[in-house]
Coordinates of C-alpha atoms and ligand atoms in Angstrom, one line a residue:
M1 CA 72.9 -46.4 140.3
R2 CA 75.4 -46.6 138.8
Y3 CA 75.4 -48.6 135.6
S4 CA 79.4 -50.2 136.1
K5 CA 77.2 -52.1 139.9
M6 CA 74.1 -52.6 138.2
L7 CA 74.6 -56.5 136.6
I8 CA 72.5 -55.7 133.6
P9 CA 74.7 -58.2 131.1
T10 CA 73.2 -57.0 127.7
L11 CA 72.8 -59.2 124.7
K12 CA 74.1 -58.2 120.5
E13 CA 72.9 -61.0 119.5
D14 CA 68.8 -62.4 118.6
P15 CA 69.2 -65.6 121.4
A16 CA 67.9 -67.9 119.5
E17 CA 65.7 -69.9 121.9
A18 CA 63.5 -66.4 121.3
E19 CA 59.9 -66.9 119.2
V20 CA 58.3 -64.0 120.4
I21 CA 59.6 -59.8 120.4
S22 CA 59.3 -59.2 124.0
H23 CA 61.2 -62.5 125.1
K24 CA 64.2 -61.7 122.8
L25 CA 64.4 -58.1 124.7
M26 CA 63.9 -59.6 127.6
L27 CA 67.3 -61.7 127.2
R28 CA 68.8 -59.0 125.1
A29 CA 68.1 -56.9 128.5
G30 CA 69.7 -58.7 130.6
M31 CA 66.3 -59.6 132.1
I32 CA 65.9 -62.7 132.0
R33 CA 68.0 -65.4 132.8
K34 CA 66.2 -69.6 132.3
L35 CA 67.5 -71.9 134.5
A36 CA 65.2 -74.1 133.3
T37 CA 62.3 -74.3 130.9
G38 CA 59.3 -72.3 132.1
I39 CA 61.7 -71.4 134.6
Y40 CA 63.5 -67.8 134.8
S41 CA 65.6 -66.3 136.7
Y42 CA 64.8 -62.4 136.9
L43 CA 67.6 -60.5 137.0
P44 CA 68.2 -56.6 138.7
L45 CA 66.1 -54.7 135.7
A46 CA 63.3 -56.7 135.6
R47 CA 63.0 -57.0 139.7
R48 CA 62.7 -53.3 139.4
I49 CA 60.2 -53.3 136.4
F50 CA 58.3 -55.5 138.5
N51 CA 58.6 -54.4 142.0
K52 CA 56.8 -51.6 140.1
V53 CA 54.0 -52.6 138.7
E54 CA 52.9 -55.2 142.5
Q55 CA 53.5 -51.2 143.5
I56 CA 50.3 -50.3 141.1
I57 CA 48.7 -53.3 142.1
R58 CA 48.9 -52.9 145.6
E59 CA 47.6 -50.0 145.8
E60 CA 44.4 -50.5 143.4
M61 CA 43.7 -54.2 145.1
N62 CA 44.2 -51.7 148.4
R63 CA 41.9 -48.8 146.8
A64 CA 39.3 -51.6 145.6
G65 CA 39.5 -52.3 149.7
G66 CA 41.4 -55.7 149.6
Q67 CA 43.9 -56.7 151.6
E68 CA 47.3 -58.0 151.6
V69 CA 48.4 -61.6 152.5
T70 CA 50.2 -64.9 152.3
L71 CA 49.4 -67.9 151.4
P72 CA 52.5 -71.5 150.9
S73 CA 54.1 -72.2 147.5
V74 CA 53.4 -75.7 149.3
Q75 CA 50.3 -77.5 149.6
P76 CA 48.8 -80.8 151.0
S77 CA 46.5 -82.8 148.6
D78 CA 43.8 -82.9 151.5
V79 CA 42.0 -79.4 150.7
W80 CA 42.3 -80.8 146.6
E81 CA 41.0 -84.0 147.6
E82 CA 37.7 -81.5 149.5
S83 CA 37.6 -79.5 146.8
G84 CA 38.0 -82.8 144.1
R85 CA 41.2 -81.4 142.2
W86 CA 43.3 -83.6 142.9
N87 CA 42.3 -85.9 140.4
L88 CA 41.1 -83.6 137.7
Y89 CA 44.1 -80.6 138.1
G90 CA 46.1 -83.1 135.3
K91 CA 49.2 -82.6 134.6
E92 CA 50.0 -79.0 135.7
L93 CA 49.6 -79.7 139.1
L94 CA 53.5 -80.6 140.1
R95 CA 52.9 -83.3 142.5
F96 CA 55.2 -84.6 145.4
K97 CA 55.9 -85.9 148.7
D98 CA 57.5 -84.8 151.6
R99 CA 60.1 -87.4 154.4
N100 CA 56.6 -88.4 155.5
S101 CA 55.0 -90.3 152.4
R102 CA 52.5 -87.1 152.7
D103 CA 51.0 -85.9 149.3
F104 CA 51.9 -82.4 148.8
C105 CA 52.6 -80.2 145.5
L106 CA 53.5 -76.2 144.8
G107 CA 50.2 -73.9 144.4
P108 CA 49.3 -72.9 141.0
T109 CA 46.2 -71.0 142.3
H110 CA 45.0 -70.9 145.7
E111 CA 41.4 -70.8 145.7
E112 CA 41.7 -73.9 148.3
V113 CA 44.2 -72.8 150.6
I114 CA 42.4 -69.3 151.0
T115 CA 38.9 -71.1 151.5
D116 CA 40.3 -73.9 154.4
L117 CA 41.1 -70.4 155.7
I118 CA 38.2 -68.9 155.4
R119 CA 36.7 -71.8 156.5
R120 CA 38.7 -71.9 159.8
E121 CA 37.9 -68.3 160.8
I122 CA 35.0 -66.7 158.8
R123 CA 31.6 -67.1 162.0
S124 CA 29.4 -64.7 160.3
Y125 CA 27.7 -62.2 158.8
R126 CA 29.6 -59.7 160.4
Q127 CA 32.9 -60.4 159.2
L128 CA 31.9 -60.5 155.0
P129 CA 32.4 -58.6 152.7
L130 CA 36.2 -59.7 152.5
N131 CA 38.8 -59.6 150.4
L132 CA 42.2 -60.3 150.5
Y133 CA 45.1 -60.7 147.6
Q134 CA 48.1 -62.0 147.6
I135 CA 51.5 -61.3 145.3
Q136 CA 53.1 -64.5 144.9
T137 CA 54.8 -67.5 142.4
K138 CA 53.4 -70.2 141.7
F139 CA 53.7 -72.9 139.9
R140 CA 52.1 -75.0 136.9
D141 CA 54.0 -77.5 134.6
E142 CA 52.5 -76.3 131.7
I143 CA 52.8 -78.7 128.3
R144 CA 53.6 -76.2 126.5
P145 CA 56.0 -73.4 128.6
R146 CA 56.2 -70.5 125.1
F147 CA 57.7 -67.1 125.4
G148 CA 59.2 -66.6 128.1
L149 CA 57.9 -64.7 130.9
M150 CA 54.3 -65.1 128.9
R151 CA 54.0 -68.7 129.5
G152 CA 56.2 -70.3 131.6
R153 CA 55.8 -72.5 134.0
E154 CA 56.5 -70.7 137.8
F155 CA 55.8 -67.3 137.5
T156 CA 54.8 -65.0 139.7
M157 CA 50.7 -64.4 140.0
K158 CA 48.5 -62.0 141.9
D159 CA 45.2 -63.3 143.1
A160 CA 43.1 -61.9 145.0
Y161 CA 39.5 -64.5 146.5
S162 CA 36.3 -62.1 147.9
F163 CA 34.0 -63.7 149.8
D164 CA 30.5 -62.5 150.3
A165 CA 27.1 -63.0 152.0
D166 CA 25.3 -63.2 149.1
E167 CA 24.2 -63.0 145.2
S168 CA 24.4 -59.1 145.1
G169 CA 27.4 -58.9 147.5
A170 CA 29.8 -61.3 145.5
E171 CA 28.6 -59.2 142.0
E172 CA 29.6 -56.3 143.7
S173 CA 32.8 -56.9 145.1
Y174 CA 33.2 -58.9 141.0
N175 CA 32.5 -55.5 139.6
R176 CA 34.7 -54.0 141.9
M177 CA 37.4 -56.4 140.8
F178 CA 37.0 -55.1 137.4
E179 CA 37.5 -51.3 137.8
A180 CA 40.0 -52.3 139.9
Y181 CA 41.9 -54.2 136.6
T182 CA 40.7 -51.6 134.2
R183 CA 42.9 -48.9 135.9
I184 CA 45.7 -51.5 136.8
F185 CA 45.8 -52.1 133.5
E186 CA 45.6 -48.1 131.6
R187 CA 48.4 -47.3 135.0
C188 CA 50.9 -50.4 133.3
G189 CA 49.9 -48.5 130.3
L190 CA 48.8 -51.0 128.3
E191 CA 46.3 -51.4 125.1
F192 CA 43.7 -53.6 126.5
R193 CA 39.9 -54.4 125.7
A194 CA 38.8 -56.6 129.2
V195 CA 36.2 -59.5 126.8
E196 CA 33.9 -62.0 128.1
A197 CA 34.7 -65.5 128.5
D198 CA 34.1 -68.2 129.2
T199 CA 32.5 -69.6 132.5
G200 CA 32.8 -73.2 132.2
T201 CA 30.5 -75.1 134.5
I202 CA 29.8 -72.2 136.5
G203 CA 28.3 -70.7 134.0
G204 CA 26.8 -66.9 133.8
S205 CA 28.4 -64.1 132.7
F206 CA 30.5 -63.5 135.4
S207 CA 33.8 -63.7 133.6
H208 CA 36.3 -62.0 131.6
E209 CA 39.6 -61.9 130.6
F210 CA 41.6 -58.6 130.3
M211 CA 43.5 -58.6 126.7
A212 CA 45.9 -56.8 126.0
L213 CA 46.9 -56.1 122.2
A214 CA 49.1 -58.3 119.6
D215 CA 49.4 -60.0 117.4
S216 CA 51.5 -62.4 119.2
G217 CA 49.0 -63.1 121.3
E218 CA 47.5 -66.8 121.6
D219 CA 44.5 -66.2 121.7
A220 CA 41.6 -64.7 119.8
I221 CA 39.0 -61.6 120.4
V222 CA 36.1 -60.5 118.7
S223 CA 35.3 -57.0 119.3
C224 CA 32.6 -54.8 117.9
D225 CA 32.8 -51.2 116.3
S226 CA 29.1 -49.4 117.4
C227 CA 29.4 -50.5 120.9
S228 CA 31.0 -52.0 123.3
Y229 CA 30.5 -55.2 122.8
A230 CA 34.2 -57.5 123.3
A231 CA 34.2 -61.4 124.1
N232 CA 36.9 -63.9 123.6
V233 CA 35.6 -66.3 120.8
E234 CA 35.7 -69.2 122.5
K235 CA 32.9 -67.2 124.5
A236 CA 31.9 -65.1 121.3
E237 CA 28.1 -65.6 120.6
I238 CA 26.3 -66.3 117.3
K239 CA 23.0 -64.0 116.8
G240 CA 19.6 -66.4 117.5
T241 CA 17.7 -67.5 113.9
D242 CA 17.2 -63.9 113.1
F243 CA 20.7 -63.6 111.3
V244 CA 20.4 -64.2 107.5
S245 CA 23.2 -66.5 105.7
G246 CA 23.6 -64.7 102.2
D247 CA 20.9 -65.9 99.5
R248 CA 19.0 -69.2 100.4
P249 CA 18.2 -71.2 97.2
G250 CA 14.5 -73.2 98.1
P251 CA 14.3 -76.8 99.0
R252 CA 15.0 -78.8 96.8
K253 CA 13.7 -82.1 96.2
G254 CA 15.2 -85.6 95.4
M255 CA 18.3 -86.1 97.0
N256 CA 21.2 -87.7 95.0
K257 CA 24.3 -90.2 95.8
V258 CA 27.3 -89.3 93.7
S259 CA 30.4 -90.7 93.6
T260 CA 33.1 -88.8 94.8
P261 CA 36.4 -91.0 94.8
G262 CA 38.9 -89.6 97.4
M263 CA 37.2 -86.6 97.7
K264 CA 37.5 -86.1 102.0
T265 CA 38.1 -82.5 102.6
V266 CA 35.2 -79.8 102.5
E267 CA 37.9 -78.4 99.6
E268 CA 37.6 -81.3 97.8
V269 CA 34.2 -82.4 98.0
T270 CA 33.4 -78.4 97.7
G271 CA 35.6 -77.9 94.3
F272 CA 35.0 -82.3 92.7
L273 CA 31.3 -80.9 92.8
K274 CA 31.6 -77.7 91.7
V275 CA 29.8 -75.8 95.0
T276 CA 30.8 -73.6 96.9
S277 CA 31.6 -74.7 100.7
R278 CA 28.4 -72.4 102.1
D279 CA 26.7 -75.0 100.1
L280 CA 28.7 -78.6 102.5
V281 CA 27.7 -79.3 106.1
K282 CA 30.3 -80.9 107.5
T283 CA 29.0 -84.0 109.9
L284 CA 31.5 -83.9 112.7
I285 CA 31.6 -87.7 115.0
Y286 CA 32.9 -86.1 118.9
E287 CA 33.8 -88.6 121.9
T288 CA 32.3 -87.7 125.4
D289 CA 31.4 -89.5 128.1
K290 CA 28.3 -89.4 126.8
G291 CA 28.9 -91.4 124.5
A292 CA 30.1 -90.6 120.4
V293 CA 27.4 -87.6 118.8
A294 CA 27.6 -86.3 115.4
I295 CA 27.9 -82.5 114.8
L296 CA 26.8 -81.0 111.8
V297 CA 28.0 -77.2 111.4
R298 CA 28.5 -75.7 107.4
G299 CA 30.9 -76.0 105.7
D300 CA 32.6 -72.9 106.0
H301 CA 32.3 -72.7 109.8
E302 CA 34.6 -74.2 112.6
V303 CA 32.8 -76.1 115.8
N304 CA 33.8 -74.2 118.8
E305 CA 34.4 -76.9 121.7
A306 CA 33.4 -74.6 124.7
K307 CA 30.8 -73.6 123.1
L308 CA 29.7 -77.8 122.6
R309 CA 31.1 -79.0 125.4
S310 CA 28.2 -76.4 127.7
V311 CA 25.3 -77.6 124.9
L312 CA 26.2 -81.6 125.3
G313 CA 27.1 -80.8 129.3
C314 CA 29.1 -83.3 129.0
N315 CA 33.0 -83.1 130.8
E316 CA 35.3 -84.6 128.7
L317 CA 34.8 -84.1 124.1
S318 CA 37.7 -85.2 121.7
L319 CA 37.4 -85.6 118.2
A320 CA 36.4 -89.6 117.5
G321 CA 39.8 -91.1 116.3
D322 CA 39.0 -93.9 112.6
E323 CA 37.7 -96.9 114.5
T324 CA 34.4 -94.9 115.6
I325 CA 34.1 -92.7 112.8
S326 CA 34.2 -96.4 111.1
E327 CA 32.0 -98.3 114.4
V328 CA 29.5 -95.3 113.8
T329 CA 29.0 -93.8 110.5
H330 CA 30.6 -97.8 108.2
A331 CA 32.8 -95.1 106.1
P332 CA 36.8 -94.5 106.0
R333 CA 37.3 -91.0 107.9
G334 CA 35.9 -87.8 105.3
F335 CA 32.4 -89.3 104.7
A336 CA 30.5 -89.0 107.2
G337 CA 26.9 -87.3 106.7
P338 CA 23.6 -87.5 108.8
V339 CA 22.0 -89.4 106.3
G340 CA 20.9 -92.9 108.7
L341 CA 23.9 -92.4 111.2
G342 CA 22.4 -94.3 114.6
I343 CA 24.4 -91.7 116.7
S344 CA 22.8 -88.3 118.3
I345 CA 22.7 -85.2 115.6
T346 CA 23.4 -82.3 117.3
A347 CA 23.9 -78.2 114.3
D348 CA 24.8 -75.8 114.5
N349 CA 21.8 -72.8 114.4
A350 CA 23.8 -71.8 110.7
V351 CA 22.6 -75.2 109.8
R352 CA 18.7 -74.6 110.0
Q353 CA 18.8 -72.2 107.7
M354 CA 20.5 -74.3 105.3
S355 CA 18.7 -76.6 102.4
G356 CA 19.3 -78.7 99.6
F357 CA 22.8 -79.2 100.7
V358 CA 26.2 -81.8 100.4
T359 CA 26.2 -84.3 103.0
G360 CA 28.9 -87.4 103.2
G361 CA 26.8 -91.2 102.3
N362 CA 27.8 -92.6 105.1
E363 CA 29.8 -94.6 102.1
G364 CA 33.5 -94.7 101.1
D365 CA 33.8 -92.7 97.7
V366 CA 29.8 -91.3 98.3
H367 CA 28.5 -88.3 99.1
F368 CA 25.1 -87.3 98.9
T369 CA 23.8 -83.4 97.2
N370 CA 20.8 -82.0 97.4
V371 CA 20.1 -82.9 101.5
N372 CA 17.7 -81.5 103.5
L373 CA 16.8 -81.0 107.0
D374 CA 13.9 -82.9 106.5
D375 CA 16.3 -86.2 105.3
F376 CA 17.5 -87.0 108.5
K377 CA 17.1 -86.3 112.0
V378 CA 18.1 -83.6 113.9
N379 CA 18.1 -84.6 118.1
A380 CA 18.8 -80.4 118.1
F381 CA 20.0 -77.0 117.0
A382 CA 22.5 -74.8 119.1
D383 CA 24.9 -72.1 118.4
I384 CA 27.5 -74.3 118.7
R385 CA 30.3 -72.8 116.4
M386 CA 33.1 -70.2 116.2
V387 CA 32.1 -66.7 115.2
T388 CA 33.4 -64.9 112.1
K389 CA 34.6 -61.2 111.0
D390 CA 31.0 -61.7 108.8
D391 CA 29.1 -62.5 111.5
P392 CA 26.9 -59.2 113.4
C393 CA 27.1 -58.4 116.4
P394 CA 24.9 -60.2 118.7
R395 CA 24.4 -56.7 121.3
C396 CA 23.6 -54.1 118.5
N397 CA 24.4 -55.7 114.5
G398 CA 27.4 -54.1 114.3
K399 CA 30.8 -55.3 112.3
L400 CA 32.5 -57.2 114.7
R401 CA 36.4 -56.6 114.3
L402 CA 38.5 -59.9 115.3
S403 CA 42.1 -59.5 116.5
R404 CA 44.5 -60.8 118.5
G405 CA 45.1 -60.7 122.7
I406 CA 47.2 -61.3 125.6
E407 CA 45.8 -62.7 128.9
V408 CA 46.5 -60.1 131.4
G409 CA 44.1 -60.6 134.0
H410 CA 40.8 -62.6 134.5
V411 CA 37.9 -61.6 136.8
F412 CA 35.2 -65.0 137.4
K413 CA 32.5 -65.6 139.8
L414 CA 33.0 -68.0 141.4
G415 CA 29.6 -68.3 143.5
T416 CA 29.2 -71.6 145.6
K417 CA 31.6 -73.6 144.3
Y418 CA 34.2 -74.1 146.4
S419 CA 32.5 -72.9 149.2
E420 CA 29.9 -76.2 149.3
A421 CA 33.2 -78.2 148.8
L422 CA 35.0 -77.2 151.8
G423 CA 31.9 -76.7 153.8
A424 CA 32.7 -72.8 154.0
T425 CA 29.6 -70.7 155.7
F426 CA 28.6 -68.4 157.7
L427 CA 25.9 -67.1 159.9
D428 CA 23.0 -64.7 158.9
A429 CA 21.5 -62.7 160.9
N430 CA 19.1 -64.9 161.3
G431 CA 21.4 -67.4 162.7
K432 CA 20.8 -69.3 159.9
E433 CA 24.2 -71.0 158.3
Q434 CA 24.8 -70.4 155.2
L435 CA 27.2 -70.6 152.1
I436 CA 29.8 -68.1 151.7
V437 CA 29.8 -66.8 147.7
M438 CA 33.7 -66.4 146.4
G439 CA 35.2 -64.6 143.3
C440 CA 38.4 -65.4 142.4
Y441 CA 40.4 -62.9 139.9
G442 CA 44.1 -63.2 138.5
I443 CA 46.5 -61.8 137.1
G444 CA 50.0 -62.5 135.6
V445 CA 52.8 -60.1 136.3
G446 CA 55.4 -61.9 134.4
R447 CA 52.8 -61.8 131.8
T448 CA 52.1 -58.2 132.0
V449 CA 55.9 -56.7 131.6
A450 CA 56.1 -59.2 128.5
A451 CA 52.8 -57.5 126.5
A452 CA 53.9 -53.9 127.8
I453 CA 57.3 -54.8 126.0
E454 CA 54.9 -56.0 122.8
Q455 CA 53.5 -52.8 122.4
N456 CA 55.9 -50.9 122.6
H457 CA 59.5 -51.3 120.8
D458 CA 61.4 -51.2 118.3
K459 CA 64.1 -52.1 116.3
D460 CA 66.4 -50.7 118.6
G461 CA 64.9 -52.7 121.8
I462 CA 61.7 -51.8 124.4
I463 CA 60.1 -48.3 124.9
F464 CA 59.3 -48.7 128.5
P465 CA 55.5 -47.1 129.6
V466 CA 57.3 -44.7 132.5
P467 CA 54.9 -46.6 135.1
I468 CA 56.6 -49.4 135.1
A469 CA 60.1 -48.3 133.4
P470 CA 62.7 -49.7 135.9
F471 CA 64.2 -46.4 135.1
Q472 CA 63.3 -43.0 134.1
V473 CA 66.3 -41.7 133.1
L474 CA 69.7 -42.3 131.9
I475 CA 72.2 -40.0 132.5
L476 CA 75.4 -41.2 129.9
P477 CA 78.6 -38.8 130.0
I478 CA 80.9 -38.8 127.1
N479 CA 84.0 -39.0 128.2
I480 CA 83.6 -39.4 132.4
D481 CA 87.0 -38.0 133.0
K482 CA 86.8 -34.6 131.9
N483 CA 85.8 -32.5 134.9
E484 CA 82.5 -30.8 133.6
V485 CA 81.4 -33.2 132.1
R486 CA 81.8 -36.0 135.4
D487 CA 80.6 -32.5 137.9
T488 CA 77.3 -32.2 135.5
S489 CA 77.0 -35.5 135.3
E490 CA 76.8 -36.0 139.6
F491 CA 74.7 -33.4 139.5
L492 CA 72.4 -34.4 137.8
Y493 CA 72.6 -37.7 139.5
R494 CA 71.9 -36.2 142.9
S495 CA 70.1 -34.0 142.0
L496 CA 67.1 -36.0 140.2
N497 CA 68.5 -38.8 143.6
E498 CA 67.0 -36.8 145.5
E499 CA 64.1 -35.5 143.6
G500 CA 63.1 -39.2 144.3
Y501 CA 63.2 -40.3 140.3
D502 CA 64.7 -43.6 139.0
V503 CA 68.5 -42.6 137.5
L504 CA 71.2 -44.8 136.1
L505 CA 74.3 -43.1 135.9
D506 CA 75.8 -45.0 133.1
D507 CA 79.3 -44.6 135.0
R508 CA 80.8 -47.7 132.1
D509 CA 84.4 -47.7 130.9
E510 CA 82.6 -48.3 127.9
S511 CA 82.0 -46.4 124.1
P512 CA 80.1 -43.8 122.9
G513 CA 78.8 -46.0 120.8
I514 CA 78.0 -49.7 122.7
R515 CA 76.1 -47.4 125.4
F516 CA 73.5 -45.4 123.1
K517 CA 72.6 -49.0 121.7
D518 CA 72.2 -50.0 125.7
A519 CA 70.5 -47.0 126.5
D520 CA 67.7 -47.5 123.1
L521 CA 67.9 -51.4 124.7
I522 CA 67.3 -51.0 128.2
G523 CA 64.3 -48.5 127.1
I524 CA 64.5 -45.8 129.7
P525 CA 62.2 -43.0 128.7
I526 CA 64.3 -40.0 129.4
R527 CA 68.1 -39.9 128.2
L528 CA 70.5 -37.8 129.5
T529 CA 73.3 -37.0 127.1
V530 CA 76.6 -34.7 128.2
S531 CA 79.6 -33.6 126.6
K532 CA 82.0 -31.5 126.8
R533 CA 80.8 -29.7 123.3
T534 CA 77.8 -29.5 124.5
L535 CA 78.8 -27.9 127.7
K536 CA 80.4 -25.2 126.4
E537 CA 76.7 -23.6 126.1
D538 CA 76.2 -25.0 129.3
M539 CA 73.6 -27.4 127.6
V540 CA 72.8 -31.2 128.6
E541 CA 71.3 -33.1 125.1
L542 CA 68.2 -34.9 126.4
K543 CA 66.4 -38.4 123.7
S544 CA 62.9 -39.0 124.8
R545 CA 62.4 -42.8 124.0
R546 CA 59.7 -43.1 123.0
T547 CA 59.3 -40.3 119.7
G548 CA 63.5 -40.0 119.6
E549 CA 62.9 -36.0 119.5
V550 CA 66.2 -34.8 121.5
V551 CA 66.9 -30.8 122.5
L552 CA 69.6 -29.4 124.4
I553 CA 68.7 -27.9 128.0
N554 CA 70.2 -25.3 130.2
K555 CA 72.1 -27.5 132.4
D556 CA 70.1 -25.6 135.3
S557 CA 66.5 -25.9 133.8
V558 CA 67.4 -29.8 133.9
L559 CA 65.2 -30.6 137.3
D560 CA 62.3 -28.6 135.6
E561 CA 62.1 -29.7 132.7
I562 CA 62.0 -33.7 133.6
R563 CA 59.5 -33.1 136.8
K564 CA 56.9 -31.6 133.2
R565 CA 58.0 -34.8 131.3
L566 CA 57.5 -36.5 133.9
S567 CA 54.1 -35.4 136.2
G568 CA 51.1 -37.3 135.2
Ligands
LIG1 P1 45.8 -69.5 130.6 O1 45.0 -69.3 129.5 O2 47.0 -68.7 129.4 O3 47.2 -70.2 130.5 P2 44.9 -69.9 132.6 O4 43.1 -69.1 132.1 O5 44.6 -70.6 132.7 O6 45.9 -68.5 131.1 P3 44.2 -68.4 135.5 O7 44.1 -69.1 136.2 O8 43.4 -67.5 134.6 O9 45.0 -68.8 133.6 O10 45.3 -67.2 136.3 C1 45.5 -66.3 135.5 C2 46.3 -64.9 135.1 O11 47.9 -65.0 135.8 C3 46.3 -65.0 133.8 O12 45.3 -63.9 133.5 C4 48.2 -64.3 133.4 O13 47.3 -63.5 133.4 C5 48.3 -65.8 134.5 N1 49.2 -66.7 134.0 C6 48.6 -68.2 133.7 N2 49.0 -68.6 133.6 C7 50.4 -68.1 133.2 C8 52.0 -68.5 132.9 N3 51.9 -70.1 132.5 N4 52.3 -68.3 132.8 C9 52.5 -66.8 133.1 N5 51.4 -65.8 134.1 C10 50.2 -67.6 133.5
LIG2 MG1 42.1 -67.4 132.2

């Protein structure tokens, strides 16, 4: 392609609307433009990058036995009512009516639609297993769309669904997708970890998120220094009761009531009483669909609501408001404690190892010290807290490292949730009707591109990994009106194109300075500069965008050199 004919509207300045680097650079490199919040137009450069990522995805999905389909993005409410999600999905589901007042939504995901298709088409075990995928536009009316393509409202997703006759088949399908995803993200040049993820109400250990490592990531993950264990902090397990929580004082008898005027937070109370946060038990009141409950965690620990939800077996869970707090504790916020409390108490496992601790007094401006577990009744102990970097690896006792990640992909064993709800069955070899066992697998295409940019850039712009670069080679002629410069540039352009490389010839009538800046900004892996100065020696300058290395190459060896650099 010739730059002068392409729409690549680069910007000199950082756009004020962008917070993260990938969003800034995609705007500056003329890749995307915003139409409305979370809704973007993809310009030619972005389209080319998307095509590359999508091609990698297609190749790996096909290799893993997937078949490509395209499902409708406008979906009738009927199937969503059958799955029960029409009411459950909330405001992220964009709903509207057609001219006949029938309810529709814009698809945020396609479990319903694909299960509807499958229940009509699959009759026999002979038709299974099956894996169908699509690369398609999704719409989710996110509360907080941000960071450009990272969290959009309209975005491109590759979603795949597997259908198996039994659990072991479903697990095989899951593992095959896990491998395909590993290959996809490797080929896209990402540094990533597959982490164990929360399976919500479905349970089991068949959910992994593929996290591109980046400080700007919205997710927190832990990974072990010694073994392959890695998990989303929402899911990260804490080693049972056999861990030692530091030096623990022996039981001290005799609870004391102390006055703590205005001391509400852990910092205030521990500072005032001259103890550490590890000597205090926090009491949090939660409201759930099963009523109010009290949750106890050590002062320096945080409640993990995903774990808590599954331990309590509730759907709704939120921190209680002031009214409920004063109703159940008879005290203002900040003074709740387990002693004499009239509601169910669930305590974190770490609390079980404590004695002689501080708690709220269920009375304004009052705390208790020297409290022990026999001073109140705990209904259940469980792992309900967030992992910390001081916890040992739950698998091997090794050291855990906390980092941040961008969820670029998600693989999930669904089981029979949707086949049961929508009645997707088949006849097994004995002619008996069985439920199809499903899995679902998603990749955010735009988020993958954004993550690649988060990981590959410098102060001058993007440094595209070769496999997803919009062009592999940029030719930059200086003084194109000089015959030898024009002829050499055109010759290189022609021969590289003939070899099948993606080449951009910057034939614009702009100063070399501007063109060098744009070349760095849009991040093409190899830049060839053709100038009269080096042509005197029959040489062309080659610059690697990633290393910054500059070498002179005989103009007749350029093709060989590019082949060498871009193979593999
Ligand atoms: P998140 O937790 O980030 O909201 P999710 O768990 O809702 O994502 P899935 O339903 O698992 O996402 O979707 C599969 C993939 O689609 C995600 O791994 C992510 O790469 C991508 N994705 C999801 N939501 C968005 C979005 N709003 N913008 C861009 N990509 C998204
Ligand atoms: Mg997810």
